PDB file of C-alpha atoms in Angstrom:
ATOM      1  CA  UNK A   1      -5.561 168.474 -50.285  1.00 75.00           C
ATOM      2  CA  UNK A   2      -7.594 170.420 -47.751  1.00 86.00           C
ATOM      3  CA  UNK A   3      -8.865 173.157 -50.233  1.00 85.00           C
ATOM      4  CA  UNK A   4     -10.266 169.141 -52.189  1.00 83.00           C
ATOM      5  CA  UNK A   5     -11.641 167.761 -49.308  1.00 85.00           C
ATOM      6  CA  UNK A   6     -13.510 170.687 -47.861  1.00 88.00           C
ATOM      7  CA  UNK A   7     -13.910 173.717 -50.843  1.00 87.00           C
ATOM      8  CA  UNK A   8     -14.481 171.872 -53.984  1.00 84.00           C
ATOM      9  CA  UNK A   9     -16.309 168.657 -53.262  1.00 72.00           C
ATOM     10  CA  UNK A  10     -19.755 168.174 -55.278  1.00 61.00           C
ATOM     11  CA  UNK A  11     -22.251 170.910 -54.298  1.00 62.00           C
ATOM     12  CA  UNK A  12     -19.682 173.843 -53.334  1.00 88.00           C
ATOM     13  CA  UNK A  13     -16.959 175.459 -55.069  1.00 90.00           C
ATOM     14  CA  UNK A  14     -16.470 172.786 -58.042  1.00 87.00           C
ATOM     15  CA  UNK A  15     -16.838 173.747 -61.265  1.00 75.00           C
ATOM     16  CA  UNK A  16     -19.939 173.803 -63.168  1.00 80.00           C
ATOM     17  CA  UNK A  17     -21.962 176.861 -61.243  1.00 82.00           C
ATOM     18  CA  UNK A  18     -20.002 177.261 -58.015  1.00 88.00           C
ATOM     19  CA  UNK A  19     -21.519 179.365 -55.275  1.00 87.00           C
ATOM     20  CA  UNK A  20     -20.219 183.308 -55.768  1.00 91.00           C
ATOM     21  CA  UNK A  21     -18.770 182.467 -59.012  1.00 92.00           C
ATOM     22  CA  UNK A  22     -15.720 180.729 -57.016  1.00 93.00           C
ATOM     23  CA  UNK A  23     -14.157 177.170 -58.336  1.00 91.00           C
ATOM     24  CA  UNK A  24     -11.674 176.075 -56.409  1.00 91.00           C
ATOM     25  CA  UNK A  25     -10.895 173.220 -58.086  1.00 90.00           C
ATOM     26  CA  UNK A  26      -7.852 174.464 -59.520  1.00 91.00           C
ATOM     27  CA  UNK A  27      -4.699 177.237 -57.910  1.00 92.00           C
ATOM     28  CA  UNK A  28      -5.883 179.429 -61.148  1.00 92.00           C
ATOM     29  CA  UNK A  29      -9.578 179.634 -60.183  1.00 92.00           C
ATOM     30  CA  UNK A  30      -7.846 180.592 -55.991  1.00 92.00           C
ATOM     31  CA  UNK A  31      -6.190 183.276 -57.366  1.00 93.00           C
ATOM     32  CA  UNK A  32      -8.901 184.473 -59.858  1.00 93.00           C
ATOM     33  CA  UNK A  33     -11.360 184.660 -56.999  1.00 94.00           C
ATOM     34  CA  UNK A  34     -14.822 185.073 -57.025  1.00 94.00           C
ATOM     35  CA  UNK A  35     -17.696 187.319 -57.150  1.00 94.00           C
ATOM     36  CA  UNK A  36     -16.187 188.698 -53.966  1.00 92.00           C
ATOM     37  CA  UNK A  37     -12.725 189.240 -55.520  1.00 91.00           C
ATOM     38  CA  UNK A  38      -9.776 188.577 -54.901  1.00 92.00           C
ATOM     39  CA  UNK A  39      -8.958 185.894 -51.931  1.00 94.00           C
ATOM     40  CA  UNK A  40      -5.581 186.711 -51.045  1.00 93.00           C
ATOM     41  CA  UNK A  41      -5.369 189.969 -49.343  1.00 94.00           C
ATOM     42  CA  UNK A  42      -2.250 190.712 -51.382  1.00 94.00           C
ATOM     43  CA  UNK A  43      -0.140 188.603 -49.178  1.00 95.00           C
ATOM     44  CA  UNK A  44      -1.763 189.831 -45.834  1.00 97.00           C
ATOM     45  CA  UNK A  45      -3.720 186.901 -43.961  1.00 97.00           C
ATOM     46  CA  UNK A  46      -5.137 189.883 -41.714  1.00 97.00           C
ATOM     47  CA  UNK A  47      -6.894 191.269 -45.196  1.00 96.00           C
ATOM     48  CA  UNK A  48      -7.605 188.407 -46.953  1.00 97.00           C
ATOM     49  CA  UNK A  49     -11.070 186.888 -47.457  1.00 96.00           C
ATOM     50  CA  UNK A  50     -10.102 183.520 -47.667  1.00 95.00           C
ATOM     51  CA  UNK A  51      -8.917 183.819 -43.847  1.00 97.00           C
ATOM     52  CA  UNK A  52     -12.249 186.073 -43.290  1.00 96.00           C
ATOM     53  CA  UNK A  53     -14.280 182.715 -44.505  1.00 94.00           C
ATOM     54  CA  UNK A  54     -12.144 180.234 -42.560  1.00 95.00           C
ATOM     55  CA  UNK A  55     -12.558 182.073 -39.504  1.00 96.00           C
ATOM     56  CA  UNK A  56     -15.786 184.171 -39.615  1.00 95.00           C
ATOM     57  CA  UNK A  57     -14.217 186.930 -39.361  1.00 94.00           C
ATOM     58  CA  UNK A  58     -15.445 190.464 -40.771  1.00 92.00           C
ATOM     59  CA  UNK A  59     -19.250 188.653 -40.841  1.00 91.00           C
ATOM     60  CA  UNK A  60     -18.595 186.498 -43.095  1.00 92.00           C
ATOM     61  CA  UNK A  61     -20.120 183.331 -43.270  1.00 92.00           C
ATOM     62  CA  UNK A  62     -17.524 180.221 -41.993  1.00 94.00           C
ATOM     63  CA  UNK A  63     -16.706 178.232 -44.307  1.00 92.00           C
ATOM     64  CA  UNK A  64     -16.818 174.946 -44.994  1.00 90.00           C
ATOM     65  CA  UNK A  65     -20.802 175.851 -44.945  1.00 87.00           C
ATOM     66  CA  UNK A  66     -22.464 173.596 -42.522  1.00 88.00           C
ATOM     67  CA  UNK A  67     -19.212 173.399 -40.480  1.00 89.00           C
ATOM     68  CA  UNK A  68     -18.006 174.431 -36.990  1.00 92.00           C
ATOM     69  CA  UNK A  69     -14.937 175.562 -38.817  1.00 92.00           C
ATOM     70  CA  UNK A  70     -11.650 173.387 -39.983  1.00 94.00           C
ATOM     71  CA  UNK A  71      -9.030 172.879 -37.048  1.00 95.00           C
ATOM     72  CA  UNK A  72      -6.766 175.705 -35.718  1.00 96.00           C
ATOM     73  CA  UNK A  73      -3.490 174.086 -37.104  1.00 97.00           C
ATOM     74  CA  UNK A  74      -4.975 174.019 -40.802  1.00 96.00           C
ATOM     75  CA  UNK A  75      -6.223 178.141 -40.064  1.00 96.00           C
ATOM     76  CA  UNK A  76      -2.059 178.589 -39.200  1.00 97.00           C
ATOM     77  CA  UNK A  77      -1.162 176.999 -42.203  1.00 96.00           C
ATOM     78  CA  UNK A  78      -3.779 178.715 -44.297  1.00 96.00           C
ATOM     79  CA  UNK A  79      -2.376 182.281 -42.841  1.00 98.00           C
ATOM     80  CA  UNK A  80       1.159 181.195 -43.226  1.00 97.00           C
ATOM     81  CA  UNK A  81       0.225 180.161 -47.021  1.00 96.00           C
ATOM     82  CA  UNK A  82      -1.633 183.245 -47.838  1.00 97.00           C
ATOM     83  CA  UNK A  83       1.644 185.586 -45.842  1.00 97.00           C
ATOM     84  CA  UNK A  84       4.202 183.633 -48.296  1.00 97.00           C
ATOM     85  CA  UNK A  85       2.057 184.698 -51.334  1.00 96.00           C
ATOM     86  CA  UNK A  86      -0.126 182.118 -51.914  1.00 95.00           C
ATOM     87  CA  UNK A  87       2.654 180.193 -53.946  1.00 95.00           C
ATOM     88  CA  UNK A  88       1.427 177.148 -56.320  1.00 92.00           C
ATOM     89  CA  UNK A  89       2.301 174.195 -55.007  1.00 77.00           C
TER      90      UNK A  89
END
């Protein structure tokens, strides 16, 4: 529900053209990635790019664009997600 609400709304990474080739509308189009490749650090939140984007970490920008950033909680359940392998849920 948060990767809806705040990735793949109209405008950012739908389908249709997303922004660096990445549609998150779907847990197929997460773990295809992007133009940037692949999202989930092979199971390390400390390497993935998903976690760089949340956080703005490695220069990269924070996402959701236009945002101060999603709350810390959501951040520890991202990391915890991407540690446990991103599973399909």
């Amino acid at each position: 529900p948060v990767m809806a609400a705040s990735c793949s709304f109209d405008g950012c990474h739908g389908g249709g053209m997303p922004p660096a080739a990445l549609d998150l509308t779907s847990y197929a189009g997460y773990i295809m990635g992007g133009d940037a490749g692949d999202l989930t650090g092979g199971g390390d939140a400390a390497q993935s790019l998903l976690i760089d984007h949340l956080i703005g970490r490695n220069d990269k920008l924070l996402m959701p664009l236009g945002s101060t950033g999603l709350a810390p909680e959501i951040i520890t359940m991202f990391e915890a997600w991407v540690e446990a392998g991103s599973p399909e849920q």
